[in-house]
Amino acid sequence: MATATPTAGTGPVKEGSTQSPRGPARKPGRTFRPRTLVLTAVAWLLAALFLAPYLEMIVTALRPADELRDRTYLPDKLDWANFVDVWRESSLGDNLQVTLLVAGGSTILVLLVSLPAAYYTARMRFKGRKWFLLLVLVTQMFQPTALLVGLYREFYQLDMLNSVWTLILTNAAFNLAFAVWILTAYIGSIPQELEEAAMVDGTSRFGAMIKVTLPLALPGVVTAVIFTFISAWNEFVMGLTLSTEPESQPLTVGINNFIGAYTVQWNYLFAASVVAIVPVIILFAFIERHVVSGLTAGSVK
């Protein structure tokens, strides 16, 4: 009886083996389509365009004063003393402290008010609910500058100018509507049956909100926190109008003081700008993964 002779170089094929008779299987190589290469190149180009101003800001912050008018992109030497001088010879430290208090206080006050309001609006079908949500949305159309004169006269009569609490109340008021709107949408997307099950087990409605709803609504809460904090951190007009003393002004106003009537201290201006953006970058790096899920709250149920 004739037996089949295996092909040279392949060897006998065992029963149940997945090896191909023509040789071992090769892993498919990674191929790049032209469309992928184009999209990657465009993405890197856009990233470079967005990062170029920040790189220029850092380079100018490290440029010596006698090289500010040079056309070379990089200075001959880096002057790290600009950061020390801007901190020592100005009220930047006090301005940074004011901004931290205002941004942090405004964020906490917004959460304390918006969470109960958003929970009640999302869970209770009270009369005039749609009109209330419409009113919350309409308040977002008012710019702070439109109410600037009225707010100044009000706080002047209350003798609250140059106060941190004035800036906290003002920033919290202008960011409260956005927080209520986005938290209402997110809490409304959480099944109410989860709270009912907790209340059947003996938990009160407040306990169900704290133990069940609030942890599930964390992405929405984080979104409200980051937007409120950044909005209060970058606020300029109210700080300029309601705070006239240099020590009581926020950081945005303190940075503007480096722009004089005839000269601009560019090295100090950009050094202070670098100091101003670092805390926001650190905060956003820690919680940015929650922002996207919070922004899409309520879009799909």
Tab-separated table of C-alpha atoms in Angstrom:
chain	number	residue	atom	x	y	z
A	1	MET	CA	0.000	0.000	0.000
A	2	ALA	CA	1.483	3.350	-1.046
A	3	THR	CA	1.863	6.072	1.564
A	4	ALA	CA	1.737	9.802	0.921
A	5	THR	CA	5.062	11.532	1.224
A	6	PRO	CA	4.969	14.846	3.064
A	7	THR	CA	6.189	17.908	1.219
A	8	ALA	CA	9.781	18.783	1.936
A	9	GLY	CA	10.231	21.336	4.636
A	10	THR	CA	6.727	21.058	6.023
A	11	GLY	CA	6.938	17.924	8.123
A	12	PRO	CA	4.031	15.673	9.078
A	13	VAL	CA	0.819	17.359	10.077
A	14	LYS	CA	-0.585	16.075	13.337
A	15	GLU	CA	-4.241	15.337	13.709
A	16	GLY	CA	-6.132	18.223	15.319
A	17	SER	CA	-3.320	20.683	14.679
A	18	THR	CA	-4.239	24.150	13.422
A	19	GLN	CA	-0.969	24.521	11.534
A	20	SER	CA	-1.385	25.044	7.817
A	21	PRO	CA	0.064	22.330	5.553
A	22	ARG	CA	1.993	25.039	3.753
A	23	GLY	CA	3.850	26.188	6.863
A	24	PRO	CA	3.223	28.035	10.145
A	25	ALA	CA	0.555	30.747	10.123
A	26	ARG	CA	1.864	34.290	9.921
A	27	LYS	CA	0.470	37.127	11.966
A	28	PRO	CA	-1.045	39.787	9.779
A	29	GLY	CA	1.186	42.843	9.586
A	30	ARG	CA	-0.037	46.270	10.638
A	31	THR	CA	-1.019	48.196	7.547
A	32	PHE	CA	-1.729	51.916	7.372
A	33	ARG	CA	-4.364	53.121	5.012
A	34	PRO	CA	-3.863	56.450	3.253
A	35	ARG	CA	-6.914	57.852	5.029
A	36	THR	CA	-5.440	56.946	8.432
A	37	LEU	CA	-2.129	58.575	7.564
A	38	VAL	CA	-3.862	61.762	6.417
A	39	LEU	CA	-6.035	61.974	9.546
A	40	THR	CA	-3.004	61.370	11.766
A	41	ALA	CA	-1.020	64.090	10.015
A	42	VAL	CA	-3.934	66.542	10.303
A	43	ALA	CA	-4.340	65.705	14.010
A	44	TRP	CA	-0.644	66.364	14.686
A	45	LEU	CA	-0.847	69.618	12.715
A	46	LEU	CA	-3.857	70.830	14.713
A	47	ALA	CA	-2.156	69.846	17.975
A	48	ALA	CA	0.934	71.841	16.955
A	49	LEU	CA	-1.206	74.879	16.095
A	50	PHE	CA	-2.945	74.735	19.484
A	51	LEU	CA	0.287	74.212	21.443
A	52	ALA	CA	2.344	76.840	19.585
A	53	PRO	CA	0.964	79.842	21.579
A	54	TYR	CA	1.689	78.087	24.870
A	55	LEU	CA	5.216	77.276	23.745
A	56	GLU	CA	5.721	80.918	22.743
A	57	MET	CA	4.414	81.986	26.141
A	58	ILE	CA	6.905	79.771	27.981
A	59	VAL	CA	9.804	80.913	25.776
A	60	THR	CA	8.959	84.598	26.320
A	61	ALA	CA	8.588	84.025	30.062
A	62	LEU	CA	12.195	82.773	30.115
A	63	ARG	CA	13.559	85.496	27.814
A	64	PRO	CA	15.834	88.153	29.392
A	65	ALA	CA	14.608	91.740	29.272
A	66	ASP	CA	17.373	92.837	26.856
A	67	GLU	CA	16.315	90.166	24.313
A	68	LEU	CA	12.587	90.906	24.199
A	69	ARG	CA	12.895	92.755	20.884
A	70	ASP	CA	15.118	90.145	19.226
A	71	ARG	CA	13.622	88.334	16.260
A	72	THR	CA	15.196	85.006	17.176
A	73	TYR	CA	12.686	82.442	18.352
A	74	LEU	CA	14.878	81.047	21.136
A	75	PRO	CA	16.828	83.349	23.489
A	76	ASP	CA	20.568	83.047	23.914
A	77	LYS	CA	20.070	82.214	27.593
A	78	LEU	CA	17.121	81.336	29.784
A	79	ASP	CA	16.363	83.794	32.571
A	80	TRP	CA	14.606	81.816	35.321
A	81	ALA	CA	14.788	84.901	37.532
A	82	ASN	CA	11.685	86.257	35.768
A	83	PHE	CA	9.497	83.897	37.791
A	84	VAL	CA	11.203	84.951	41.030
A	85	ASP	CA	10.977	88.667	40.242
A	86	VAL	CA	7.326	88.566	39.212
A	87	TRP	CA	6.498	86.816	42.462
A	88	ARG	CA	8.601	89.133	44.638
A	89	GLU	CA	7.993	92.551	43.074
A	90	SER	CA	4.243	92.343	42.528
A	91	SER	CA	1.097	91.225	44.339
A	92	LEU	CA	0.919	88.011	42.300
A	93	GLY	CA	0.943	85.834	45.422
A	94	ASP	CA	-2.038	87.660	46.895
A	95	ASN	CA	-3.823	87.594	43.537
A	96	LEU	CA	-3.300	83.841	43.255
A	97	GLN	CA	-4.645	83.329	46.774
A	98	VAL	CA	-7.744	85.403	45.973
A	99	THR	CA	-8.367	83.450	42.776
A	100	LEU	CA	-8.057	80.103	44.562
A	101	LEU	CA	-10.529	81.240	47.234
A	102	VAL	CA	-12.960	82.645	44.668
A	103	ALA	CA	-12.830	79.655	42.316
A	104	GLY	CA	-13.004	77.092	45.119
A	105	GLY	CA	-15.700	78.943	47.086
A	106	SER	CA	-17.832	79.520	43.988
A	107	THR	CA	-17.604	75.858	43.018
A	108	ILE	CA	-18.605	74.642	46.481
A	109	LEU	CA	-21.504	77.113	46.686
A	110	VAL	CA	-22.745	76.117	43.221
A	111	LEU	CA	-22.720	72.419	44.164
A	112	LEU	CA	-24.530	73.024	47.448
A	113	VAL	CA	-27.353	74.825	45.644
A	114	SER	CA	-27.480	73.041	42.272
A	115	LEU	CA	-27.490	69.439	43.522
A	116	PRO	CA	-30.761	69.666	45.531
A	117	ALA	CA	-32.353	71.843	42.834
A	118	ALA	CA	-31.350	69.457	40.041
A	119	TYR	CA	-32.455	66.394	42.019
A	120	TYR	CA	-35.891	67.861	42.773
A	121	THR	CA	-36.339	69.027	39.178
A	122	ALA	CA	-35.337	65.654	37.740
A	123	ARG	CA	-37.422	63.519	40.098
A	124	MET	CA	-40.546	65.609	40.761
A	125	ARG	CA	-43.071	66.476	38.065
A	126	PHE	CA	-44.282	69.702	39.644
A	127	LYS	CA	-46.412	72.330	37.949
A	128	GLY	CA	-44.377	74.769	35.888
A	129	ARG	CA	-41.377	72.438	35.631
A	130	LYS	CA	-40.815	73.149	31.925
A	131	TRP	CA	-41.056	76.878	32.515
A	132	PHE	CA	-38.525	76.606	35.328
A	133	LEU	CA	-36.043	74.777	33.083
A	134	LEU	CA	-36.656	77.347	30.350
A	135	LEU	CA	-35.976	80.138	32.831
A	136	VAL	CA	-32.741	78.430	33.878
A	137	LEU	CA	-31.704	78.241	30.225
A	138	VAL	CA	-32.641	81.867	29.521
A	139	THR	CA	-30.474	83.135	32.382
A	140	GLN	CA	-27.453	81.786	30.499
A	141	MET	CA	-28.063	84.425	27.827
A	142	PHE	CA	-27.323	87.322	30.187
A	143	GLN	CA	-23.725	88.476	30.106
A	144	PRO	CA	-22.127	89.664	33.361
A	145	THR	CA	-21.261	92.980	31.717
A	146	ALA	CA	-24.973	93.722	31.189
A	147	LEU	CA	-25.509	93.663	34.967
A	148	LEU	CA	-22.204	95.260	35.883
A	149	VAL	CA	-23.508	98.697	36.899
A	150	GLY	CA	-26.355	97.287	38.965
A	151	LEU	CA	-24.100	94.845	40.771
A	152	TYR	CA	-21.553	97.555	41.517
A	153	ARG	CA	-24.190	99.841	43.051
A	154	GLU	CA	-25.669	96.985	45.068
A	155	PHE	CA	-22.363	95.855	46.567
A	156	TYR	CA	-21.325	99.491	47.105
A	157	GLN	CA	-24.434	100.125	49.203
A	158	LEU	CA	-23.770	96.910	51.140
A	159	ASP	CA	-20.137	97.992	51.688
A	160	MET	CA	-18.882	94.740	50.148
A	161	LEU	CA	-16.437	96.039	47.554
A	162	ASN	CA	-12.900	94.589	47.650
A	163	SER	CA	-14.240	91.483	49.380
A	164	VAL	CA	-13.597	87.881	48.418
A	165	TRP	CA	-17.187	87.007	49.307
A	166	THR	CA	-18.424	89.480	46.713
A	167	LEU	CA	-16.549	87.686	43.937
A	168	ILE	CA	-17.635	84.274	45.266
A	169	LEU	CA	-21.322	85.216	45.261
A	170	THR	CA	-21.097	86.828	41.833
A	171	ASN	CA	-19.298	83.930	40.153
A	172	ALA	CA	-21.566	81.383	41.812
A	173	ALA	CA	-24.667	83.234	40.606
A	174	PHE	CA	-23.511	83.307	36.988
A	175	ASN	CA	-22.522	79.609	36.954
A	176	LEU	CA	-25.463	78.213	38.899
A	177	ALA	CA	-27.821	77.920	35.911
A	178	PHE	CA	-25.400	75.777	33.891
A	179	ALA	CA	-24.805	73.435	36.834
A	180	VAL	CA	-28.552	72.988	37.464
A	181	TRP	CA	-29.185	72.309	33.778
A	182	ILE	CA	-26.495	69.676	33.284
A	183	LEU	CA	-27.115	67.955	36.640
A	184	THR	CA	-30.845	67.768	35.936
A	185	ALA	CA	-30.148	65.991	32.653
A	186	TYR	CA	-27.707	63.563	34.260
A	187	ILE	CA	-29.814	62.713	37.302
A	188	GLY	CA	-32.832	62.246	35.017
A	189	SER	CA	-30.912	59.577	33.097
A	190	ILE	CA	-30.401	57.490	36.279
A	191	PRO	CA	-33.227	54.929	36.809
A	192	GLN	CA	-35.480	55.961	39.666
A	193	GLU	CA	-36.056	52.290	40.541
A	194	LEU	CA	-32.611	52.197	42.160
A	195	GLU	CA	-33.676	54.790	44.715
A	196	GLU	CA	-37.022	53.052	45.270
A	197	ALA	CA	-35.215	49.789	46.002
A	198	ALA	CA	-33.025	51.546	48.563
A	199	MET	CA	-36.065	53.170	50.201
A	200	VAL	CA	-37.796	49.781	50.410
A	201	ASP	CA	-34.788	48.584	52.427
A	202	GLY	CA	-35.408	51.399	54.919
A	203	THR	CA	-33.304	54.247	53.509
A	204	SER	CA	-34.835	57.716	53.442
A	205	ARG	CA	-35.088	59.701	50.221
A	206	PHE	CA	-32.187	61.903	51.312
A	207	GLY	CA	-30.133	58.807	52.109
A	208	ALA	CA	-30.990	57.281	48.723
A	209	MET	CA	-29.887	60.472	47.015
A	210	ILE	CA	-26.572	60.533	48.888
A	211	LYS	CA	-25.782	56.801	48.760
A	212	VAL	CA	-27.275	55.801	45.387
A	213	THR	CA	-27.864	58.726	43.056
A	214	LEU	CA	-24.899	60.916	43.912
A	215	PRO	CA	-22.218	58.248	43.244
A	216	LEU	CA	-23.868	57.380	39.921
A	217	ALA	CA	-24.081	61.085	39.013
A	218	LEU	CA	-20.371	61.639	39.682
A	219	PRO	CA	-19.455	62.321	36.005
A	220	GLY	CA	-22.123	65.019	35.823
A	221	VAL	CA	-20.949	66.513	39.118
A	222	VAL	CA	-17.360	66.552	37.884
A	223	THR	CA	-18.443	68.306	34.687
A	224	ALA	CA	-20.241	70.997	36.682
A	225	VAL	CA	-17.198	71.363	38.946
A	226	ILE	CA	-14.663	71.780	36.145
A	227	PHE	CA	-16.745	74.283	34.195
A	228	THR	CA	-17.611	76.322	37.281
A	229	PHE	CA	-14.026	76.319	38.512
A	230	ILE	CA	-12.540	77.333	35.152
A	231	SER	CA	-15.184	80.011	34.603
A	232	ALA	CA	-14.486	81.554	38.023
A	233	TRP	CA	-10.736	81.175	37.511
A	234	ASN	CA	-10.795	83.064	34.186
A	235	GLU	CA	-13.287	85.772	35.204
A	236	PHE	CA	-11.951	89.270	34.577
A	237	VAL	CA	-14.638	91.961	34.269
A	238	MET	CA	-16.240	91.461	37.688
A	239	GLY	CA	-12.859	91.235	39.394
A	240	LEU	CA	-11.712	94.443	37.733
A	241	THR	CA	-14.873	96.346	38.698
A	242	LEU	CA	-15.676	95.025	42.162
A	243	SER	CA	-12.065	94.908	43.424
A	244	THR	CA	-9.998	98.091	43.229
A	245	GLU	CA	-7.219	97.301	45.701
A	246	PRO	CA	-4.288	95.312	44.182
A	247	GLU	CA	-4.210	92.792	47.053
A	248	SER	CA	-7.908	91.972	46.704
A	249	GLN	CA	-7.920	91.512	42.929
A	250	PRO	CA	-8.011	88.072	41.278
A	251	LEU	CA	-5.143	86.706	39.230
A	252	THR	CA	-6.552	87.744	35.855
A	253	VAL	CA	-6.636	91.382	36.955
A	254	GLY	CA	-3.193	91.125	38.547
A	255	ILE	CA	-1.729	89.871	35.270
A	256	ASN	CA	-3.316	92.781	33.436
A	257	ASN	CA	-1.404	95.202	35.662
A	258	PHE	CA	1.806	94.340	33.779
A	259	ILE	CA	0.337	96.143	30.762
A	260	GLY	CA	1.115	99.808	31.236
A	261	ALA	CA	0.059	102.896	29.334
A	262	TYR	CA	3.316	103.097	27.359
A	263	THR	CA	5.176	99.840	27.979
A	264	VAL	CA	4.366	96.178	28.422
A	265	GLN	CA	6.548	93.961	30.598
A	266	TRP	CA	6.255	90.949	28.330
A	267	ASN	CA	8.615	88.695	30.269
A	268	TYR	CA	6.725	89.268	33.540
A	269	LEU	CA	3.365	89.148	31.784
A	270	PHE	CA	4.013	85.715	30.320
A	271	ALA	CA	5.703	84.439	33.486
A	272	ALA	CA	2.557	85.310	35.426
A	273	SER	CA	0.437	83.683	32.701
A	274	VAL	CA	2.379	80.438	33.071
A	275	VAL	CA	1.741	80.532	36.824
A	276	ALA	CA	-1.962	81.120	36.149
A	277	ILE	CA	-2.527	78.148	33.826
A	278	VAL	CA	-0.606	75.517	35.785
A	279	PRO	CA	-3.307	74.843	38.459
A	280	VAL	CA	-6.035	74.537	35.830
A	281	ILE	CA	-3.970	72.098	33.759
A	282	ILE	CA	-3.307	69.949	36.836
A	283	LEU	CA	-6.995	69.937	37.789
A	284	PHE	CA	-8.151	69.086	34.280
A	285	ALA	CA	-5.569	66.293	33.933
A	286	PHE	CA	-7.028	64.506	36.963
A	287	ILE	CA	-10.722	64.700	36.051
A	288	GLU	CA	-10.857	65.079	32.256
A	289	ARG	CA	-11.979	61.460	31.786
A	290	HIS	CA	-15.244	62.291	33.555
A	291	VAL	CA	-15.977	65.388	31.486
A	292	VAL	CA	-16.988	63.658	28.219
A	293	SER	CA	-19.415	61.292	29.942
A	294	GLY	CA	-20.849	64.218	31.873
A	295	LEU	CA	-21.378	66.324	28.754
A	296	THR	CA	-23.308	63.489	27.079
A	297	ALA	CA	-25.538	63.059	30.142
A	298	GLY	CA	-29.134	62.350	29.262
A	299	SER	CA	-28.498	61.990	25.531
A	300	VAL	CA	-29.174	58.233	25.586
A	301	LYS	CA	-31.453	56.422	28.002
